[in-house]
Structure formats: C-alpha cells, structure tokens
mmCIF file of C-alpha atoms and ligand atoms in Angstrom:
data_model
loop_
_atom_site.group_PDB
_atom_site.id
_atom_site.type_symbol
_atom_site.label_atom_id
_atom_site.label_comp_id
_atom_site.label_asym_id
_atom_site.label_seq_id
_atom_site.Cartn_x
_atom_site.Cartn_y
_atom_site.Cartn_z
ATOM 1 C CA UNK A 1 0.000 0.000 0.000
ATOM 2 C CA UNK A 2 1.473 3.317 -1.089
ATOM 3 C CA UNK A 3 1.566 6.045 1.579
ATOM 4 C CA UNK A 4 1.246 8.619 -1.205
ATOM 5 C CA UNK A 5 -2.069 7.116 -2.256
ATOM 6 C CA UNK A 6 -3.578 6.667 1.199
ATOM 7 C CA UNK A 7 -6.478 8.980 2.118
ATOM 8 C CA UNK A 8 -6.251 11.731 4.712
ATOM 9 C CA UNK A 9 -8.695 13.892 6.604
ATOM 10 C CA UNK A 10 -7.657 17.554 6.829
ATOM 11 C CA UNK A 11 -9.937 19.601 9.058
ATOM 12 C CA UNK A 12 -12.976 17.629 7.922
ATOM 13 C CA UNK A 13 -11.979 17.556 4.247
ATOM 14 C CA UNK A 14 -11.482 14.016 2.980
ATOM 15 C CA UNK A 15 -8.564 13.789 0.552
ATOM 16 C CA UNK A 16 -8.175 10.757 -1.709
ATOM 17 C CA UNK A 17 -4.387 10.815 -1.686
ATOM 18 C CA UNK A 18 -1.488 12.967 -0.489
ATOM 19 C CA UNK A 19 -0.825 14.933 -3.667
ATOM 20 C CA UNK A 20 -1.791 18.606 -3.583
ATOM 21 C CA UNK A 21 -1.564 21.033 -6.484
ATOM 22 C CA UNK A 22 0.250 24.123 -5.157
ATOM 23 C CA UNK A 23 -1.143 27.591 -5.872
ATOM 24 C CA UNK A 24 0.268 29.076 -9.079
ATOM 25 C CA UNK A 25 -0.292 32.650 -10.239
ATOM 26 C CA UNK A 26 -1.316 32.808 -13.884
ATOM 27 C CA UNK A 27 -1.223 36.607 -14.372
ATOM 28 C CA UNK A 28 -4.160 36.184 -16.728
ATOM 29 C CA UNK A 29 -7.013 37.902 -14.899
ATOM 30 C CA UNK A 30 -8.641 41.186 -15.895
ATOM 31 C CA UNK A 31 -9.326 43.602 -13.028
ATOM 32 C CA UNK A 32 -9.004 40.596 -10.736
ATOM 33 C CA UNK A 33 -11.562 38.580 -12.718
ATOM 34 C CA UNK A 34 -10.712 35.075 -13.887
ATOM 35 C CA UNK A 35 -10.830 34.506 -17.645
ATOM 36 C CA UNK A 36 -11.165 31.561 -20.018
ATOM 37 C CA UNK A 37 -7.492 30.826 -19.357
ATOM 38 C CA UNK A 38 -8.488 29.767 -15.850
ATOM 39 C CA UNK A 39 -11.056 27.339 -17.241
ATOM 40 C CA UNK A 40 -8.308 25.731 -19.325
ATOM 41 C CA UNK A 41 -5.620 25.857 -16.623
ATOM 42 C CA UNK A 42 -7.701 24.757 -13.639
ATOM 43 C CA UNK A 43 -9.773 22.460 -15.842
ATOM 44 C CA UNK A 44 -6.874 20.328 -16.960
ATOM 45 C CA UNK A 45 -5.296 20.235 -13.497
ATOM 46 C CA UNK A 46 -8.685 19.119 -12.128
ATOM 47 C CA UNK A 47 -8.367 15.960 -14.274
ATOM 48 C CA UNK A 48 -4.905 15.147 -12.928
ATOM 49 C CA UNK A 49 -5.885 12.739 -10.144
ATOM 50 C CA UNK A 50 -4.380 14.916 -7.383
ATOM 51 C CA UNK A 51 -6.312 15.138 -4.125
ATOM 52 C CA UNK A 52 -6.728 18.911 -4.010
ATOM 53 C CA UNK A 53 -6.418 21.803 -6.428
ATOM 54 C CA UNK A 54 -5.382 25.159 -4.957
ATOM 55 C CA UNK A 55 -6.353 28.315 -6.827
ATOM 56 C CA UNK A 56 -3.493 30.792 -7.250
ATOM 57 C CA UNK A 57 -2.714 33.672 -4.855
ATOM 58 C CA UNK A 58 -5.931 35.669 -5.009
ATOM 59 C CA UNK A 59 -5.856 39.158 -3.648
ATOM 60 C CA UNK A 60 -8.290 40.467 -1.085
ATOM 61 C CA UNK A 61 -7.929 44.082 -2.328
ATOM 62 C CA UNK A 62 -6.918 45.606 -5.687
ATOM 63 C CA UNK A 63 -3.600 46.958 -4.326
ATOM 64 C CA UNK A 64 -2.763 43.557 -2.820
ATOM 65 C CA UNK A 65 -2.218 42.010 -6.248
ATOM 66 C CA UNK A 66 1.349 41.092 -7.151
ATOM 67 C CA UNK A 67 0.702 42.129 -10.741
ATOM 68 C CA UNK A 68 -2.180 43.713 -12.587
ATOM 69 C CA UNK A 69 -2.998 40.269 -14.020
ATOM 70 C CA UNK A 70 -3.590 38.610 -10.635
ATOM 71 C CA UNK A 71 -6.918 37.137 -9.626
ATOM 72 C CA UNK A 72 -8.878 38.869 -6.887
ATOM 73 C CA UNK A 73 -11.883 38.237 -4.717
ATOM 74 C CA UNK A 74 -12.745 41.729 -3.517
ATOM 75 C CA UNK A 75 -15.776 42.472 -5.724
ATOM 76 C CA UNK A 76 -19.018 40.992 -6.978
ATOM 77 C CA UNK A 77 -17.530 40.940 -10.487
ATOM 78 C CA UNK A 78 -14.529 38.915 -9.238
ATOM 79 C CA UNK A 79 -16.874 36.490 -7.514
ATOM 80 C CA UNK A 80 -19.099 36.090 -10.586
ATOM 81 C CA UNK A 81 -16.086 35.443 -12.837
ATOM 82 C CA UNK A 82 -14.732 32.821 -10.447
ATOM 83 C CA UNK A 83 -18.170 31.203 -10.179
ATOM 84 C CA UNK A 84 -18.290 30.801 -13.956
ATOM 85 C CA UNK A 85 -14.867 29.116 -13.994
ATOM 86 C CA UNK A 86 -15.732 26.865 -11.057
ATOM 87 C CA UNK A 87 -19.023 25.812 -12.637
ATOM 88 C CA UNK A 88 -17.198 24.730 -15.791
ATOM 89 C CA UNK A 89 -14.497 22.835 -13.937
ATOM 90 C CA UNK A 90 -16.908 21.182 -11.510
ATOM 91 C CA UNK A 91 -19.127 19.963 -14.295
ATOM 92 C CA UNK A 92 -16.340 17.545 -15.231
ATOM 93 C CA UNK A 93 -14.331 16.980 -12.062
ATOM 94 C CA UNK A 94 -15.198 16.408 -8.411
ATOM 95 C CA UNK A 95 -11.684 17.282 -7.207
ATOM 96 C CA UNK A 96 -11.988 19.534 -4.128
ATOM 97 C CA UNK A 97 -10.814 23.068 -4.886
ATOM 98 C CA UNK A 98 -9.147 25.355 -2.350
ATOM 99 C CA UNK A 99 -8.126 28.977 -2.751
ATOM 100 C CA UNK A 100 -5.057 30.842 -1.583
ATOM 101 C CA UNK A 101 -5.990 34.289 -0.266
ATOM 102 C CA UNK A 102 -3.236 36.834 -0.010
ATOM 103 C CA UNK A 103 -1.994 40.380 -0.134
ATOM 104 C CA UNK A 104 1.369 41.208 -1.697
ATOM 105 C CA UNK A 105 2.178 44.244 0.474
ATOM 106 C CA UNK A 106 5.441 45.840 -0.688
ATOM 107 C CA UNK A 107 5.856 43.220 -3.445
ATOM 108 C CA UNK A 108 2.683 44.384 -5.218
ATOM 109 C CA UNK A 109 2.327 46.528 -8.346
ATOM 110 C CA UNK A 110 4.643 44.596 -10.635
ATOM 111 C CA UNK A 111 4.700 43.764 -14.311
ATOM 112 C CA UNK A 112 3.817 40.206 -15.340
ATOM 113 C CA UNK A 113 6.876 37.908 -15.092
ATOM 114 C CA UNK A 114 7.058 37.318 -18.835
ATOM 115 C CA UNK A 115 7.229 41.105 -19.272
ATOM 116 C CA UNK A 116 10.125 41.388 -16.835
ATOM 117 C CA UNK A 117 8.312 41.377 -13.482
ATOM 118 C CA UNK A 118 9.694 44.756 -12.354
ATOM 119 C CA UNK A 119 7.849 47.034 -9.977
ATOM 120 C CA UNK A 120 5.573 49.575 -11.666
ATOM 121 C CA UNK A 121 5.606 52.964 -9.949
ATOM 122 C CA UNK A 122 2.331 54.559 -8.847
ATOM 123 C CA UNK A 123 0.912 56.789 -11.556
ATOM 124 C CA UNK A 124 2.299 54.651 -14.348
ATOM 125 C CA UNK A 125 -0.043 52.387 -16.289
ATOM 126 C CA UNK A 126 -0.900 49.264 -14.222
ATOM 127 C CA UNK A 127 0.946 50.642 -11.170
ATOM 128 C CA UNK A 128 -0.231 51.724 -7.734
ATOM 129 C CA UNK A 129 1.094 52.734 -4.320
ATOM 130 C CA UNK A 130 2.022 49.718 -2.214
ATOM 131 C CA UNK A 131 1.564 49.294 1.556
ATOM 132 C CA UNK A 132 3.568 47.311 4.122
ATOM 133 C CA UNK A 133 4.370 47.051 7.843
ATOM 134 C CA UNK A 134 7.299 49.472 7.390
ATOM 135 C CA UNK A 135 8.295 51.859 4.585
ATOM 136 C CA UNK A 136 11.160 49.671 3.346
ATOM 137 C CA UNK A 137 11.147 48.655 -0.325
ATOM 138 C CA UNK A 138 11.901 45.064 -1.359
ATOM 139 C CA UNK A 139 14.694 46.217 -3.693
ATOM 140 C CA UNK A 140 16.821 49.314 -3.277
ATOM 141 C CA UNK A 141 15.593 52.041 -5.581
ATOM 142 C CA UNK A 142 11.995 50.830 -5.708
ATOM 143 C CA UNK A 143 9.129 53.115 -4.762
ATOM 144 C CA UNK A 144 8.833 52.474 -0.993
ATOM 145 C CA UNK A 145 5.587 51.175 0.491
ATOM 146 C CA UNK A 146 3.453 53.290 2.794
ATOM 147 C CA UNK A 147 3.482 52.130 6.398
ATOM 148 C CA UNK A 148 0.073 50.780 7.365
ATOM 149 C CA UNK A 149 -1.644 52.474 10.291
ATOM 150 C CA UNK A 150 -4.175 50.722 12.524
ATOM 151 C CA UNK A 151 -7.088 51.748 10.289
ATOM 152 C CA UNK A 152 -5.221 50.344 7.270
ATOM 153 C CA UNK A 153 -4.601 47.084 9.097
ATOM 154 C CA UNK A 154 -8.276 46.813 10.041
ATOM 155 C CA UNK A 155 -9.277 47.402 6.411
ATOM 156 C CA UNK A 156 -7.014 44.603 5.163
ATOM 157 C CA UNK A 157 -8.106 42.230 7.932
ATOM 158 C CA UNK A 158 -11.747 42.882 7.040
ATOM 159 C CA UNK A 159 -10.944 42.398 3.348
ATOM 160 C CA UNK A 160 -9.491 38.951 4.112
ATOM 161 C CA UNK A 161 -12.685 38.046 5.989
ATOM 162 C CA UNK A 162 -14.890 39.390 3.190
ATOM 163 C CA UNK A 163 -12.968 37.378 0.575
ATOM 164 C CA UNK A 164 -13.315 34.292 2.773
ATOM 165 C CA UNK A 165 -17.093 34.833 2.830
ATOM 166 C CA UNK A 166 -17.049 35.052 -0.970
ATOM 167 C CA UNK A 167 -14.974 31.834 -1.059
ATOM 168 C CA UNK A 168 -17.581 30.176 1.154
ATOM 169 C CA UNK A 169 -20.388 31.266 -1.193
ATOM 170 C CA UNK A 170 -18.384 29.799 -4.081
ATOM 171 C CA UNK A 171 -18.377 26.509 -2.148
ATOM 172 C CA UNK A 172 -14.620 26.350 -2.130
ATOM 173 C CA UNK A 173 -13.467 23.416 -0.023
ATOM 174 C CA UNK A 174 -10.715 25.210 1.893
ATOM 175 C CA UNK A 175 -8.903 28.514 2.284
ATOM 176 C CA UNK A 176 -5.130 28.742 2.449
ATOM 177 C CA UNK A 177 -3.703 32.012 3.734
ATOM 178 C CA UNK A 178 -0.573 33.210 2.001
ATOM 179 C CA UNK A 179 1.896 33.763 4.821
ATOM 180 C CA UNK A 180 4.942 32.956 2.662
ATOM 181 C CA UNK A 181 7.245 34.249 -0.094
ATOM 182 C CA UNK A 182 7.736 37.746 1.260
ATOM 183 C CA UNK A 183 4.142 38.915 0.842
ATOM 184 C CA UNK A 184 2.238 41.004 3.378
ATOM 185 C CA UNK A 185 1.732 38.492 6.204
ATOM 186 C CA UNK A 186 5.336 37.310 5.912
ATOM 187 C CA UNK A 187 6.443 40.987 5.871
ATOM 188 C CA UNK A 188 4.872 41.326 9.330
ATOM 189 C CA UNK A 189 6.538 38.144 10.607
ATOM 190 C CA UNK A 190 10.097 38.904 9.515
ATOM 191 C CA UNK A 191 12.207 41.353 11.519
ATOM 192 C CA UNK A 192 13.915 42.304 8.231
ATOM 193 C CA UNK A 193 10.755 43.887 6.788
ATOM 194 C CA UNK A 194 8.911 44.740 10.016
ATOM 195 C CA UNK A 195 10.579 47.605 11.921
ATOM 196 C CA UNK A 196 7.446 48.817 13.659
ATOM 197 C CA UNK A 197 7.570 50.130 17.189
ATOM 198 C CA UNK A 198 3.859 49.621 17.951
ATOM 199 C CA UNK A 199 2.179 46.381 19.079
ATOM 200 C CA UNK A 200 2.612 44.913 15.567
ATOM 201 C CA UNK A 201 6.418 45.033 15.595
ATOM 202 C CA UNK A 202 9.441 44.194 17.709
ATOM 203 C CA UNK A 203 8.982 40.972 19.694
ATOM 204 C CA UNK A 204 8.001 37.708 18.010
ATOM 205 C CA UNK A 205 4.609 37.948 19.693
ATOM 206 C CA UNK A 206 4.065 41.414 18.207
ATOM 207 C CA UNK A 207 5.254 40.427 14.724
ATOM 208 C CA UNK A 208 2.869 37.442 14.735
ATOM 209 C CA UNK A 209 -0.059 39.589 15.896
ATOM 210 C CA UNK A 210 -1.371 40.804 12.513
ATOM 211 C CA UNK A 211 -1.055 37.445 10.695
ATOM 212 C CA UNK A 212 -2.843 35.759 13.623
ATOM 213 C CA UNK A 213 -5.569 38.418 13.611
ATOM 214 C CA UNK A 214 -6.056 37.785 9.895
ATOM 215 C CA UNK A 215 -6.199 34.052 10.566
ATOM 216 C CA UNK A 216 -8.846 34.543 13.277
ATOM 217 C CA UNK A 217 -10.915 36.828 11.044
ATOM 218 C CA UNK A 218 -10.829 34.338 8.166
ATOM 219 C CA UNK A 219 -11.435 31.357 10.428
ATOM 220 C CA UNK A 220 -14.607 32.944 11.776
ATOM 221 C CA UNK A 221 -15.776 34.116 8.332
ATOM 222 C CA UNK A 222 -15.347 30.708 6.648
ATOM 223 C CA UNK A 223 -17.689 27.819 7.585
ATOM 224 C CA UNK A 224 -16.382 25.949 10.649
ATOM 225 C CA UNK A 225 -16.661 22.561 8.903
ATOM 226 C CA UNK A 226 -14.235 23.615 6.151
ATOM 227 C CA UNK A 227 -10.469 23.929 6.736
ATOM 228 C CA UNK A 228 -8.408 27.104 6.849
ATOM 229 C CA UNK A 229 -4.655 26.538 6.522
ATOM 230 C CA UNK A 230 -1.534 28.722 6.344
ATOM 231 C CA UNK A 231 1.344 28.705 3.896
ATOM 232 C CA UNK A 232 4.592 29.844 5.504
ATOM 233 C CA UNK A 233 8.134 30.547 4.490
ATOM 234 C CA UNK A 234 9.955 28.659 7.233
ATOM 235 C CA UNK A 235 13.099 30.733 6.767
ATOM 236 C CA UNK A 236 14.184 33.897 4.984
ATOM 237 C CA UNK A 237 17.558 32.250 4.251
ATOM 238 C CA UNK A 238 19.131 35.475 5.566
ATOM 239 C CA UNK A 239 21.032 35.873 8.844
ATOM 240 C CA UNK A 240 18.887 37.709 11.397
ATOM 241 C CA UNK A 241 15.650 37.053 9.516
ATOM 242 C CA UNK A 242 12.617 34.838 10.048
ATOM 243 C CA UNK A 243 13.721 31.278 10.797
ATOM 244 C CA UNK A 244 12.473 27.807 11.580
ATOM 245 C CA UNK A 245 12.292 28.335 15.366
ATOM 246 C CA UNK A 246 10.000 31.325 14.896
ATOM 247 C CA UNK A 247 8.024 29.373 12.291
ATOM 248 C CA UNK A 248 7.422 26.627 14.848
ATOM 249 C CA UNK A 249 6.137 29.187 17.378
ATOM 250 C CA UNK A 250 3.850 30.601 14.669
ATOM 251 C CA UNK A 251 2.637 27.127 13.666
ATOM 252 C CA UNK A 252 1.817 26.279 17.285
ATOM 253 C CA UNK A 253 -0.110 29.536 17.721
ATOM 254 C CA UNK A 254 -2.027 28.762 14.527
ATOM 255 C CA UNK A 255 -2.782 25.220 15.650
ATOM 256 C CA UNK A 256 -4.231 26.563 18.906
ATOM 257 C CA UNK A 257 -6.525 28.824 16.888
ATOM 258 C CA UNK A 258 -7.914 26.021 14.746
ATOM 259 C CA UNK A 259 -5.597 26.069 11.754
ATOM 260 C CA UNK A 260 -6.100 22.831 9.801
ATOM 261 C CA UNK A 261 -2.685 22.456 8.163
ATOM 262 C CA UNK A 262 0.656 24.192 7.619
ATOM 263 C CA UNK A 263 2.153 24.340 4.139
ATOM 264 C CA UNK A 264 5.915 24.796 4.453
ATOM 265 C CA UNK A 265 7.745 26.769 1.788
ATOM 266 C CA UNK A 266 10.631 29.222 2.229
ATOM 267 C CA UNK A 267 12.246 32.455 1.099
ATOM 268 C CA UNK A 268 10.981 35.350 -0.975
ATOM 269 C CA UNK A 269 11.341 38.110 1.607
ATOM 270 C CA UNK A 270 14.826 39.430 1.012
ATOM 271 C CA UNK A 271 16.900 39.571 -2.178
ATOM 272 C CA UNK A 272 20.011 38.600 -0.163
ATOM 273 C CA UNK A 273 18.600 35.087 0.355
ATOM 274 C CA UNK A 274 20.916 32.158 -0.377
ATOM 275 C CA UNK A 275 18.702 29.144 -1.033
ATOM 276 C CA UNK A 276 20.287 25.678 -1.263
ATOM 277 C CA UNK A 277 18.023 24.702 -4.160
ATOM 278 C CA UNK A 278 17.880 21.005 -4.966
ATOM 279 C CA UNK A 279 15.476 18.055 -4.790
ATOM 280 C CA UNK A 280 13.405 18.161 -1.567
ATOM 281 C CA UNK A 281 15.316 21.253 -0.399
ATOM 282 C CA UNK A 282 12.454 22.454 1.804
ATOM 283 C CA UNK A 283 11.551 19.046 3.237
ATOM 284 C CA UNK A 284 13.816 19.428 6.323
ATOM 285 C CA UNK A 285 11.833 22.573 7.163
ATOM 286 C CA UNK A 286 8.528 20.688 6.829
ATOM 287 C CA UNK A 287 9.924 17.892 8.992
ATOM 288 C CA UNK A 288 10.886 20.353 11.748
ATOM 289 C CA UNK A 289 7.409 21.889 11.760
ATOM 290 C CA UNK A 290 5.718 18.491 11.652
ATOM 291 C CA UNK A 291 7.625 17.350 14.747
ATOM 292 C CA UNK A 292 6.302 20.379 16.632
ATOM 293 C CA UNK A 293 2.594 20.328 15.729
ATOM 294 C CA UNK A 294 -0.213 17.778 15.568
ATOM 295 C CA UNK A 295 -1.915 19.113 12.427
ATOM 296 C CA UNK A 296 -1.020 17.935 8.911
ATOM 297 C CA UNK A 297 2.037 19.476 7.268
ATOM 298 C CA UNK A 298 2.571 19.832 3.525
ATOM 299 C CA UNK A 299 6.037 19.779 1.964
ATOM 300 C CA UNK A 300 6.787 21.512 -1.331
ATOM 301 C CA UNK A 301 9.730 22.385 -3.539
ATOM 302 C CA UNK A 302 11.363 20.314 -6.262
ATOM 303 C CA UNK A 303 9.408 17.195 -5.428
ATOM 304 C CA UNK A 304 9.321 15.563 -8.828
ATOM 305 C CA UNK A 305 9.962 11.823 -8.406
ATOM 306 C CA UNK A 306 7.397 9.188 -7.468
ATOM 307 C CA UNK A 307 9.700 7.410 -4.986
ATOM 308 C CA UNK A 308 10.853 10.798 -3.665
ATOM 309 C CA UNK A 309 7.258 11.814 -2.912
ATOM 310 C CA UNK A 310 6.463 8.389 -1.451
ATOM 311 C CA UNK A 311 9.490 8.632 0.856
ATOM 312 C CA UNK A 312 8.514 12.094 2.122
ATOM 313 C CA UNK A 313 5.055 10.890 3.136
ATOM 314 C CA UNK A 314 6.075 7.349 4.058
ATOM 315 C CA UNK A 315 8.858 8.356 6.450
ATOM 316 C CA UNK A 316 6.679 11.006 8.079
ATOM 317 C CA UNK A 317 8.632 14.058 6.947
ATOM 318 C CA UNK A 318 5.285 15.502 5.860
ATOM 319 C CA UNK A 319 1.678 14.378 5.545
ATOM 320 C CA UNK A 320 1.275 15.589 1.988
ATOM 321 C CA UNK A 321 3.387 16.800 -0.901
ATOM 322 C CA UNK A 322 2.529 19.783 -3.074
ATOM 323 C CA UNK A 323 3.601 20.033 -6.700
ATOM 324 C CA UNK A 324 3.839 23.215 -8.756
ATOM 325 C CA UNK A 325 6.232 23.228 -11.730
ATOM 326 C CA UNK A 326 6.271 19.441 -11.939
ATOM 327 C CA UNK A 327 2.525 19.196 -12.434
ATOM 328 C CA UNK A 328 2.471 22.005 -14.998
ATOM 329 C CA UNK A 329 5.103 20.084 -16.924
ATOM 330 C CA UNK A 330 3.283 16.785 -16.554
ATOM 331 C CA UNK A 331 -0.360 17.298 -15.563
ATOM 332 C CA UNK A 332 -0.831 13.520 -15.446
ATOM 333 C CA UNK A 333 1.914 13.130 -12.794
ATOM 334 C CA UNK A 334 -0.518 11.589 -10.278
ATOM 335 C CA UNK A 335 -1.693 9.072 -12.914
ATOM 336 C CA UNK A 336 1.867 7.998 -13.592
ATOM 337 C CA UNK A 337 2.658 7.867 -9.872
ATOM 338 C CA UNK A 338 -0.417 5.720 -9.228
ATOM 339 C CA UNK A 339 0.586 3.387 -12.068
ATOM 340 C CA UNK A 340 4.077 3.152 -10.590
ATOM 341 C CA UNK A 341 2.737 2.108 -7.174
ATOM 342 C CA UNK A 342 -0.161 -0.064 -8.369
ATOM 343 C CA UNK A 343 -2.628 2.415 -6.841
ATOM 344 C CA UNK A 344 -5.640 4.028 -8.468
ATOM 345 C CA UNK A 345 -6.663 7.597 -9.344
ATOM 346 C CA UNK A 346 -9.821 9.328 -10.428
ATOM 347 C CA UNK A 347 -10.052 9.640 -14.187
ATOM 348 C CA UNK A 348 -12.874 11.120 -16.233
ATOM 349 C CA UNK A 349 -15.049 8.545 -18.033
ATOM 350 C CA UNK A 350 -14.124 10.156 -21.356
ATOM 351 C CA UNK A 351 -10.498 9.051 -20.838
ATOM 352 C CA UNK A 352 -11.002 5.578 -19.374
ATOM 353 C CA UNK A 353 -9.964 3.908 -22.625
ATOM 354 C CA UNK A 354 -6.458 5.350 -22.241
ATOM 355 C CA UNK A 355 -5.730 3.036 -19.299
ATOM 356 C CA UNK A 356 -2.595 1.041 -20.231
ATOM 357 C CA UNK A 357 -3.289 -2.694 -20.436
ATOM 358 C CA UNK A 358 -0.665 -3.500 -17.774
ATOM 359 C CA UNK A 359 -2.357 -1.184 -15.218
ATOM 360 C CA UNK A 360 -5.849 -2.638 -15.084
ATOM 361 C CA UNK A 361 -6.731 -1.189 -11.676
ATOM 362 C CA UNK A 362 -5.429 2.299 -12.392
ATOM 363 C CA UNK A 363 -8.553 4.278 -13.086
ATOM 364 C CA UNK A 364 -11.276 4.887 -10.595
ATOM 365 C CA UNK A 365 -14.148 6.610 -12.352
ATOM 366 C CA UNK A 366 -15.913 7.241 -9.060
ATOM 367 C CA UNK A 367 -18.827 4.898 -9.903
HETATM 368 C C1 FMN B 1 4.030 29.638 -12.272
HETATM 369 C C2 FMN B 1 4.151 29.660 -10.783
HETATM 370 C C3 FMN B 1 3.275 30.444 -10.040
HETATM 371 C C4 FMN B 1 3.335 30.424 -8.632
HETATM 372 N N1 FMN B 1 2.403 31.118 -7.923
HETATM 373 C C5 FMN B 1 2.331 30.956 -6.585
HETATM 374 C C6 FMN B 1 1.237 31.457 -5.848
HETATM 375 O O1 FMN B 1 0.269 31.997 -6.390
HETATM 376 N N2 FMN B 1 1.254 31.299 -4.499
HETATM 377 C C7 FMN B 1 2.273 30.657 -3.855
HETATM 378 O O2 FMN B 1 2.231 30.543 -2.628
HETATM 379 N N3 FMN B 1 3.288 30.121 -4.541
HETATM 380 C C8 FMN B 1 3.330 30.232 -5.877
HETATM 381 N N4 FMN B 1 4.333 29.623 -6.591
HETATM 382 C C9 FMN B 1 5.279 28.756 -5.868
HETATM 383 C C10 FMN B 1 4.821 27.306 -5.914
HETATM 384 O O3 FMN B 1 3.544 27.148 -5.299
HETATM 385 C C11 FMN B 1 5.822 26.348 -5.257
HETATM 386 O O4 FMN B 1 5.911 26.622 -3.886
HETATM 387 C C12 FMN B 1 7.218 26.452 -5.889
HETATM 388 O O5 FMN B 1 7.146 26.541 -7.294
HETATM 389 C C13 FMN B 1 8.084 25.239 -5.501
HETATM 390 O O6 FMN B 1 7.453 24.037 -5.880
HETATM 391 P P1 FMN B 1 7.865 23.249 -7.240
HETATM 392 O O7 FMN B 1 9.328 22.940 -7.129
HETATM 393 O O8 FMN B 1 6.994 21.992 -7.225
HETATM 394 O O9 FMN B 1 7.573 24.135 -8.384
HETATM 395 C C14 FMN B 1 4.321 29.649 -7.974
HETATM 396 C C15 FMN B 1 5.209 28.894 -8.738
HETATM 397 C C16 FMN B 1 5.130 28.880 -10.114
HETATM 398 C C17 FMN B 1 6.077 28.005 -10.890
#
C-alpha cells in the first residue's frame, strides 16, 4: 500500500491521496476577474488525479495584487467570474478546490513575469502605491511602500474576511492564507521587513499579531466545517531574519486557533537570500514543523519523483506533498505515480480507454 495514495482527513476535508496542487499565479485575470485561461488551466489540473487543487494567490484588495494580471476576490464581479470558472471545472471533475488568499504588500504593483516582473511605480499604467508594515522597499531604488496604520490594518483584515465569505459562497473546499514568499503576512513576521515600534512590531509575539488576527478573522468568516490553513516561508535564508524556530512558534499559535494544516515553503522576503536549491530542499523545514505540531504538514519544492514523494510521506517528513512546476510540466503526474505504485486515481469517463493494459486497476471513475 502506497503512503502517497492513502487517504487523509484535513480539518474535515477528505482527501483521496497525499498529492496537492500548489497555488500558481497565472497573471491572466482582468481587473481581478478570472478569464477563459483559468477554465483551461484549472480544468486540466482538475483531471490530474491529485487530491486537491489550490487556486493561485488571489488578492483580497486591488492593491494587494502582485501584478495587474492577478486574480482577486474583492468584488461581486470577481466572484461572478470565479463562479463561472468553477461551474465549468466542476461539471467535469469532483476534485476539491481550495483557494489561496493573499496580499502582496510591498511586493505588489509589478509587471507580469514574462514582461520582466519589475515594480511599476504609482501613476504609471498598471501601477499603484504599495503598503507594508514598514516603509522599506523590497529592492533598493523601488518606490517604498506606505506604512500601514491601525485603520489600514483593520481594512485589510476585514478584506481577508470578506474574501473568505465570498470563497464560502463559491463553495470552495478550503482557504489557504498566504503567509509565505515575502508577501504582506510574511512581511509582518520577519524582523527584516517589520521595523514597527507599535504592538505589531518588535517581539516575536508582536510580529505574529497581525497574521494571527487575519487568521482569526478568516477562520470565523469561513464555515467551521471547512479547513483554513496557512502557507509559511519557514526561513528567509538570511542571517537575522525569520527562521524555523519562529516558524514553529507561529505554527503552534495557529494550531491553537484552529488552523487545519501548515504548508511549508521558504524564502521570498529578502533579495540577499541564499537558497540551497535542490530536490526536496524544503523538506527538512517541513519535517521540523511536523515534529512540533499535531496538524497535517505539507512539503513543497522540487518534489518531482514518485519514490521521492512516497518517501517524504512514508517516512513522516510531511503528511502531503505539493507540486507546482512538476505538475504544470506533466499534468498527469498523479496518474503515472499511481501506475508506478499499483494504486488508483480518479479519471474522467471520457479518458477511461487510455488506461494502459498493464495497469488494469489504475482508473477509478468514481462509480
Ligand atoms: C508559475 C508559478 C506560479 C506560482 N504562484 C504561486 C502562488 O500563487 N502562491 C504561492 O504561494 N506560490 C506560488 N508559486 C510557488 C509554488 O507554489 C511552489 O511553492 C514552488 O514553485 C516550488 O514548488 P515546485 O518545485 O513543485 O515548483 C508559484 C510557482 C510557479 C512556478
């Protein structure tokens, strides 16, 4: 029996296996509204046999978008556009769909990556003024963010809750908060980007305050029988920055508040980061968090091999693995992994005839 293909309950959500599709920005929305690209992109990933599909970083306010092509969930138009995409995808797949809600803080207002990805200054086309815990730009020479005051913090916290209510109406199965990759919540956590002297800066307790307030607001806005999880960067990979010990304290505080799972990534806060990139490079971070909490932990980052993924789950380094680039490259990765281990995956009835003759138990059509 493959550990990778054993089911798991995450905060009341039953997952068929341990393979999660990580959130991936597509930079293809218009004014935050999903487009036909999202039907194609999410539609084909929804046929992949993974246990859970996570919608890309979706901003809770217009200025929280990384780029002007990001998806959002701040308006009725955003919600209607997402509903249309979800209706199409759900017509042909029963894969549970989660959404990552986020705010980019000082890393907002950028060009799309394939157009260079640079910051766009306020006043220029597709640019706006960014906000952050402290007025420190991500890169030297960039337009600095405005420091958020208490009213600004309350507005963003409420926007997270409002987006979570929209996610609930869209019958999304789970919400993941984006606390990683140097975006707003991570900017509060890290002493490198948070230099505040009020109750939201300084001590670890103070730096965790805003992200935990956002968690509480979202947890109470989203139905109690559906999970809310957090994605973290477990280290900034910079001396004197956010690190795994602080991540463990944060994960424990989240667990106490009813967080259903912790998704462990790393980096993205500071351009001085030195990341030891390689297969499973973030798994030791996931393992450290998993040893400290009782809730499921997801590992991510260059997990591309079937035996590699099986070993991560099987040895207890993490409860689930998330795939991003690997599943874009091979959207049938879970099919091939299931074939490799003699397990089965959901496949649409239209494709059942593609089952290779040597894998007669591979497809489960859900009947
Ligand atoms: C095209 C693309 C878009 C991404 N967008 C997001 C995102 O919206 N939110 C997020 O937390 N991470 C995002 N990431 C990071 C991935 O979720 C993942 O953590 C990272 O790519 C490492 O996993 P991998 O080696 O399987 O690709 C993105 C990655 C890629 C390649």
